């Protein structure tokens, strides 16, 4: 149930990775509630189309579309400067954008691995560091981080992606503790399989190796809806989808040693079955949001 005190209502909300997938659904579902929506991603054309669509459906809504490459720290600084000039303070930050890949680590390309880490880790922390202090000063605000089930277990053939999501889990928990009592809400949503182009672009059609079964797949709309409901309720962690939620809550009962063996077995099978070229880089392009199409949350 949405509470009257939610910082989303009438506030300025920034959504990264907003051009497709879960990010686009966040924008669509928040359009009737926010005062101003800032939609950000790499592909300016898709952002402008989204902006036009949102403003046509919600004439009173202010929509600002800003393109940004979150893997470039200087570009993020310029983005935040433009953001402050055009809309002022941000009330809610939705860190949705990110990159994924599907490749055995010894066959990956360092340039792409670096992009993944800078987008999924550095970009998230940089935006949070630049925007959260003013929320604390005002005594009101929120951060919704899109993590992944991959950040809570052992995932083969996705070392950098999985590690980046483990970081998001630790970062979100520590940030929530640091901001307790300040009026700033911190929620992490960890989706499982979600209908989007993420798997295709990441080179893992049919789901990433080691990911939850595909029958647990849900729509991007449902993922965004349950994530926002959890944020409104002040929940620390959201697992969207009823069946997936049951699986993830039972995960701590599975010994880590067993998960290690399962991951190693999956990686060995991938190495033995695929030709040498196929074990190499098949990474997502730098604007895929964890639940977004080629412009990224969500495999797990």
Tab-separated table of C-alpha atoms in Angstrom:
chain	number	residue	atom	x	y	z
A	1	UNK	CA	0.000	0.000	0.000
A	2	UNK	CA	1.389	3.421	-1.002
A	3	UNK	CA	1.794	5.739	1.954
A	4	UNK	CA	1.247	9.506	1.837
A	5	UNK	CA	4.800	9.983	3.042
A	6	UNK	CA	6.477	8.296	0.084
A	7	UNK	CA	9.128	10.627	-1.394
A	8	UNK	CA	7.981	9.529	-4.850
A	9	UNK	CA	4.652	11.349	-4.617
A	10	UNK	CA	4.988	14.821	-6.083
A	11	UNK	CA	8.774	14.503	-6.004
A	12	UNK	CA	11.583	14.519	-8.542
A	13	UNK	CA	12.553	10.985	-9.493
A	14	UNK	CA	15.672	10.020	-11.477
A	15	UNK	CA	15.608	6.664	-13.275
A	16	UNK	CA	18.755	5.367	-14.944
A	17	UNK	CA	18.496	2.788	-17.711
A	18	UNK	CA	15.028	4.157	-18.431
A	19	UNK	CA	14.826	3.579	-22.178
A	20	UNK	CA	13.520	0.003	-22.013
A	21	UNK	CA	12.769	-3.009	-19.823
A	22	UNK	CA	12.294	-2.493	-16.106
A	23	UNK	CA	13.559	1.077	-16.280
A	24	UNK	CA	10.890	2.008	-18.791
A	25	UNK	CA	8.262	0.345	-16.603
A	26	UNK	CA	9.448	2.353	-13.593
A	27	UNK	CA	8.878	5.518	-15.633
A	28	UNK	CA	5.437	4.435	-16.838
A	29	UNK	CA	4.257	3.488	-13.358
A	30	UNK	CA	5.645	6.578	-11.639
A	31	UNK	CA	4.291	9.036	-14.198
A	32	UNK	CA	0.992	9.396	-12.360
A	33	UNK	CA	2.694	9.984	-9.024
A	34	UNK	CA	5.879	11.997	-9.482
A	35	UNK	CA	6.024	15.725	-10.055
A	36	UNK	CA	9.094	15.445	-12.260
A	37	UNK	CA	10.611	12.399	-13.937
A	38	UNK	CA	14.200	12.423	-15.138
A	39	UNK	CA	14.789	9.526	-17.523
A	40	UNK	CA	18.407	8.685	-18.292
A	41	UNK	CA	20.153	6.158	-20.532
A	42	UNK	CA	22.663	6.118	-23.356
A	43	UNK	CA	20.296	6.203	-26.332
A	44	UNK	CA	18.900	9.702	-26.705
A	45	UNK	CA	16.416	8.704	-29.406
A	46	UNK	CA	14.636	6.163	-27.224
A	47	UNK	CA	14.613	8.586	-24.309
A	48	UNK	CA	12.970	11.302	-26.380
A	49	UNK	CA	10.323	8.846	-27.577
A	50	UNK	CA	9.640	7.870	-23.957
A	51	UNK	CA	9.486	11.511	-22.916
A	52	UNK	CA	6.934	12.281	-25.643
A	53	UNK	CA	4.819	9.275	-24.668
A	54	UNK	CA	4.814	10.139	-20.972
A	55	UNK	CA	3.959	13.794	-21.514
A	56	UNK	CA	1.102	12.903	-23.860
A	57	UNK	CA	-0.406	10.600	-21.251
A	58	UNK	CA	0.322	12.941	-18.314
A	59	UNK	CA	0.202	16.595	-19.462
A	60	UNK	CA	0.977	17.965	-15.985
A	61	UNK	CA	4.093	15.843	-15.571
A	62	UNK	CA	7.491	17.394	-16.176
A	63	UNK	CA	9.740	14.922	-17.995
A	64	UNK	CA	13.431	15.555	-18.586
A	65	UNK	CA	15.399	13.189	-20.821
A	66	UNK	CA	19.181	13.182	-20.411
A	67	UNK	CA	21.579	10.780	-22.118
A	68	UNK	CA	24.590	9.591	-20.123
A	69	UNK	CA	27.227	6.860	-20.181
A	70	UNK	CA	27.514	5.779	-16.559
A	71	UNK	CA	30.845	4.063	-17.210
A	72	UNK	CA	32.479	7.479	-17.753
A	73	UNK	CA	33.028	9.307	-14.453
A	74	UNK	CA	33.518	12.713	-16.064
A	75	UNK	CA	30.351	12.278	-18.085
A	76	UNK	CA	28.454	11.426	-14.904
A	77	UNK	CA	29.731	14.643	-13.315
A	78	UNK	CA	28.486	16.631	-16.330
A	79	UNK	CA	25.183	14.770	-16.204
A	80	UNK	CA	24.608	15.660	-12.542
A	81	UNK	CA	25.520	19.301	-13.222
A	82	UNK	CA	22.931	19.429	-16.024
A	83	UNK	CA	20.429	17.645	-13.794
A	84	UNK	CA	20.806	20.211	-11.016
A	85	UNK	CA	20.492	23.072	-13.478
A	86	UNK	CA	17.314	21.746	-15.074
A	87	UNK	CA	15.374	20.222	-12.164
A	88	UNK	CA	17.215	21.055	-8.947
A	89	UNK	CA	17.349	18.484	-6.154
A	90	UNK	CA	16.434	14.846	-6.732
A	91	UNK	CA	14.076	13.223	-4.227
A	92	UNK	CA	14.368	9.605	-5.353
A	93	UNK	CA	17.240	7.913	-7.196
A	94	UNK	CA	16.494	4.640	-8.983
A	95	UNK	CA	19.802	2.983	-9.884
A	96	UNK	CA	18.506	0.657	-12.568
A	97	UNK	CA	21.083	0.814	-15.379
A	98	UNK	CA	23.805	-1.768	-15.663
A	99	UNK	CA	25.632	-4.258	-17.878
A	100	UNK	CA	25.648	-8.037	-18.054
A	101	UNK	CA	27.729	-10.657	-19.806
A	102	UNK	CA	27.899	-14.400	-20.316
A	103	UNK	CA	31.429	-15.738	-20.749
A	104	UNK	CA	34.003	-17.764	-18.867
A	105	UNK	CA	36.288	-15.236	-17.205
A	106	UNK	CA	39.526	-16.371	-18.869
A	107	UNK	CA	37.949	-15.653	-22.262
A	108	UNK	CA	36.477	-12.240	-21.477
A	109	UNK	CA	37.670	-8.931	-22.864
A	110	UNK	CA	39.122	-6.540	-20.279
A	111	UNK	CA	37.660	-3.457	-21.952
A	112	UNK	CA	34.144	-4.846	-21.583
A	113	UNK	CA	34.796	-6.147	-18.081
A	114	UNK	CA	35.958	-2.680	-17.110
A	115	UNK	CA	32.756	-1.202	-18.584
A	116	UNK	CA	30.666	-3.592	-16.540
A	117	UNK	CA	32.436	-2.692	-13.305
A	118	UNK	CA	32.406	1.046	-13.956
A	119	UNK	CA	28.699	1.038	-14.894
A	120	UNK	CA	27.403	-1.410	-12.297
A	121	UNK	CA	29.598	-0.310	-9.399
A	122	UNK	CA	31.365	3.030	-9.861
A	123	UNK	CA	28.448	4.692	-11.675
A	124	UNK	CA	25.971	3.623	-9.003
A	125	UNK	CA	28.149	4.812	-6.130
A	126	UNK	CA	29.063	8.061	-7.894
A	127	UNK	CA	25.426	9.019	-8.505
A	128	UNK	CA	24.476	8.053	-4.976
A	129	UNK	CA	27.346	10.059	-3.485
A	130	UNK	CA	26.421	13.131	-5.513
A	131	UNK	CA	22.665	13.047	-4.852
A	132	UNK	CA	22.077	11.565	-1.388
A	133	UNK	CA	23.663	14.304	0.786
A	134	UNK	CA	21.000	16.827	-0.241
A	135	UNK	CA	18.291	14.268	0.585
A	136	UNK	CA	19.742	13.930	4.072
A	137	UNK	CA	19.854	17.712	4.451
A	138	UNK	CA	16.149	17.920	3.553
A	139	UNK	CA	15.294	14.943	5.774
A	140	UNK	CA	13.437	13.212	2.956
A	141	UNK	CA	14.290	11.040	-0.040
A	142	UNK	CA	15.051	7.562	-1.234
A	143	UNK	CA	17.333	5.247	-3.180
A	144	UNK	CA	16.061	2.174	-5.007
A	145	UNK	CA	18.928	-0.032	-6.171
A	146	UNK	CA	18.320	-2.735	-8.752
A	147	UNK	CA	20.470	-5.653	-7.699
A	148	UNK	CA	20.070	-9.267	-8.789
A	149	UNK	CA	19.736	-12.761	-7.450
A	150	UNK	CA	23.205	-13.192	-8.983
A	151	UNK	CA	24.472	-10.978	-6.176
A	152	UNK	CA	23.303	-13.412	-3.536
A	153	UNK	CA	24.743	-16.693	-4.777
A	154	UNK	CA	27.486	-18.238	-6.941
A	155	UNK	CA	27.065	-17.568	-10.681
A	156	UNK	CA	29.354	-19.220	-13.242
A	157	UNK	CA	30.374	-17.568	-16.532
A	158	UNK	CA	29.499	-14.094	-15.277
A	159	UNK	CA	32.248	-13.247	-12.780
A	160	UNK	CA	32.299	-9.472	-13.234
A	161	UNK	CA	28.512	-9.140	-13.452
A	162	UNK	CA	27.897	-11.382	-10.444
A	163	UNK	CA	30.585	-9.612	-8.417
A	164	UNK	CA	29.077	-6.235	-9.261
A	165	UNK	CA	25.724	-7.418	-7.940
A	166	UNK	CA	27.314	-8.757	-4.758
A	167	UNK	CA	28.684	-5.234	-4.351
A	168	UNK	CA	25.212	-3.718	-4.813
A	169	UNK	CA	23.896	-5.992	-2.074
A	170	UNK	CA	26.607	-4.955	0.393
A	171	UNK	CA	26.403	-1.310	-0.621
A	172	UNK	CA	22.620	-1.191	-0.247
A	173	UNK	CA	22.657	-2.805	3.189
A	174	UNK	CA	25.416	-0.512	4.488
A	175	UNK	CA	23.815	2.578	2.947
A	176	UNK	CA	20.499	1.722	4.574
A	177	UNK	CA	22.240	1.394	7.952
A	178	UNK	CA	24.125	4.678	7.486
A	179	UNK	CA	20.949	6.570	6.564
A	180	UNK	CA	18.706	5.116	9.275
A	181	UNK	CA	16.778	7.896	10.992
A	182	UNK	CA	17.576	10.504	8.321
A	183	UNK	CA	14.288	10.206	6.453
A	184	UNK	CA	16.006	8.682	3.409
A	185	UNK	CA	14.713	5.236	2.427
A	186	UNK	CA	17.034	2.632	0.875
A	187	UNK	CA	15.576	-0.438	-0.839
A	188	UNK	CA	17.230	-3.094	-2.974
A	189	UNK	CA	15.247	-5.133	-5.489
A	190	UNK	CA	16.846	-8.397	-6.618
A	191	UNK	CA	14.945	-9.697	-9.650
A	192	UNK	CA	15.172	-13.164	-11.088
A	193	UNK	CA	14.392	-13.873	-14.756
A	194	UNK	CA	12.481	-10.926	-16.251
A	195	UNK	CA	10.980	-10.482	-19.722
A	196	UNK	CA	13.385	-8.132	-21.495
A	197	UNK	CA	16.154	-8.227	-24.083
A	198	UNK	CA	18.821	-8.522	-21.408
A	199	UNK	CA	19.564	-12.221	-21.911
A	200	UNK	CA	19.722	-11.868	-25.682
A	201	UNK	CA	22.101	-8.924	-25.609
A	202	UNK	CA	24.231	-10.572	-22.933
A	203	UNK	CA	24.634	-13.584	-25.211
A	204	UNK	CA	22.574	-15.890	-23.022
A	205	UNK	CA	19.365	-16.567	-24.929
A	206	UNK	CA	17.150	-18.747	-22.745
A	207	UNK	CA	18.698	-17.437	-19.531
A	208	UNK	CA	22.173	-17.059	-18.049
A	209	UNK	CA	24.130	-20.112	-16.950
A	210	UNK	CA	23.310	-20.902	-13.333
A	211	UNK	CA	20.300	-18.581	-13.268
A	212	UNK	CA	16.952	-19.583	-11.704
A	213	UNK	CA	14.608	-21.754	-13.837
A	214	UNK	CA	12.783	-19.911	-16.605
A	215	UNK	CA	9.354	-20.840	-15.227
A	216	UNK	CA	10.066	-18.220	-12.560
A	217	UNK	CA	10.201	-15.498	-15.239
A	218	UNK	CA	7.927	-12.485	-14.730
A	219	UNK	CA	7.090	-9.395	-16.763
A	220	UNK	CA	9.075	-6.181	-16.459
A	221	UNK	CA	5.851	-4.453	-15.432
A	222	UNK	CA	5.322	-6.813	-12.501
A	223	UNK	CA	8.945	-6.480	-11.451
A	224	UNK	CA	8.716	-2.676	-11.387
A	225	UNK	CA	5.345	-2.721	-9.620
A	226	UNK	CA	6.528	-4.987	-6.793
A	227	UNK	CA	9.808	-3.091	-6.469
A	228	UNK	CA	7.962	0.208	-6.051
A	229	UNK	CA	5.527	-1.326	-3.572
A	230	UNK	CA	8.456	-2.540	-1.495
A	231	UNK	CA	10.117	0.865	-1.667
A	232	UNK	CA	6.887	2.602	-0.603
A	233	UNK	CA	6.658	0.223	2.354
A	234	UNK	CA	10.272	0.901	3.331
A	235	UNK	CA	11.368	-2.699	2.804
A	236	UNK	CA	15.125	-3.354	2.704
A	237	UNK	CA	14.981	-6.148	0.122
A	238	UNK	CA	12.434	-7.116	-2.529
A	239	UNK	CA	12.250	-10.362	-4.500
A	240	UNK	CA	9.632	-9.748	-7.231
A	241	UNK	CA	7.445	-12.689	-8.181
A	242	UNK	CA	5.791	-15.029	-5.675
A	243	UNK	CA	7.484	-18.295	-6.721
A	244	UNK	CA	10.888	-16.636	-7.091
A	245	UNK	CA	10.475	-15.007	-3.670
A	246	UNK	CA	9.959	-18.446	-2.084
A	247	UNK	CA	13.072	-19.791	-3.832
A	248	UNK	CA	15.255	-16.865	-2.751
A	249	UNK	CA	14.089	-16.975	0.845
A	250	UNK	CA	15.044	-20.660	0.928
A	251	UNK	CA	18.464	-20.023	-0.658
A	252	UNK	CA	20.321	-19.506	2.667
A	253	UNK	CA	19.336	-23.070	3.578
A	254	UNK	CA	21.394	-24.447	0.669
A	255	UNK	CA	25.020	-24.996	1.799
A	256	UNK	CA	27.483	-22.708	0.050
A	257	UNK	CA	29.665	-25.726	-0.710
A	258	UNK	CA	26.816	-27.234	-2.725
A	259	UNK	CA	26.291	-24.007	-4.617
A	260	UNK	CA	30.003	-23.909	-5.426
A	261	UNK	CA	29.882	-27.441	-6.830
A	262	UNK	CA	26.823	-26.665	-8.932
A	263	UNK	CA	28.440	-23.530	-10.338
A	264	UNK	CA	31.682	-25.362	-11.137
A	265	UNK	CA	29.738	-28.133	-12.865
A	266	UNK	CA	27.821	-25.632	-14.993
A	267	UNK	CA	31.027	-23.816	-15.960
A	268	UNK	CA	32.754	-27.082	-16.866
A	269	UNK	CA	29.819	-28.104	-19.042
A	270	UNK	CA	29.867	-24.737	-20.789
A	271	UNK	CA	33.605	-25.035	-21.445
A	272	UNK	CA	33.365	-28.561	-22.806
A	273	UNK	CA	30.297	-28.085	-24.990
A	274	UNK	CA	31.085	-24.761	-26.619
A	275	UNK	CA	33.710	-24.234	-29.329
A	276	UNK	CA	36.627	-21.975	-28.253
A	277	UNK	CA	35.152	-18.864	-29.881
A	278	UNK	CA	31.848	-19.394	-28.103
A	279	UNK	CA	33.410	-19.252	-24.650
A	280	UNK	CA	34.690	-15.778	-25.349
A	281	UNK	CA	33.071	-12.403	-24.927
A	282	UNK	CA	29.351	-12.130	-25.445
A	283	UNK	CA	28.740	-9.089	-23.312
A	284	UNK	CA	25.810	-6.747	-23.147
A	285	UNK	CA	26.137	-3.361	-24.746
A	286	UNK	CA	26.771	-0.457	-22.400
A	287	UNK	CA	23.285	0.663	-21.763
A	288	UNK	CA	21.532	-2.483	-20.948
A	289	UNK	CA	19.770	-2.140	-17.732
A	290	UNK	CA	19.172	-4.976	-15.347
A	291	UNK	CA	15.879	-5.170	-16.799
A	292	UNK	CA	16.259	-3.237	-19.848
A	293	UNK	CA	16.938	-3.832	-23.516
A	294	UNK	CA	20.091	-2.761	-25.310
A	295	UNK	CA	20.128	0.726	-24.033
A	296	UNK	CA	19.862	-3.472	-18.906
A	297	UNK	CA	17.936	-6.234	-14.098
A	298	UNK	CA	17.534	-8.801	-15.471
A	299	UNK	CA	19.266	-12.039	-15.265
A	300	UNK	CA	20.138	-13.349	-11.871
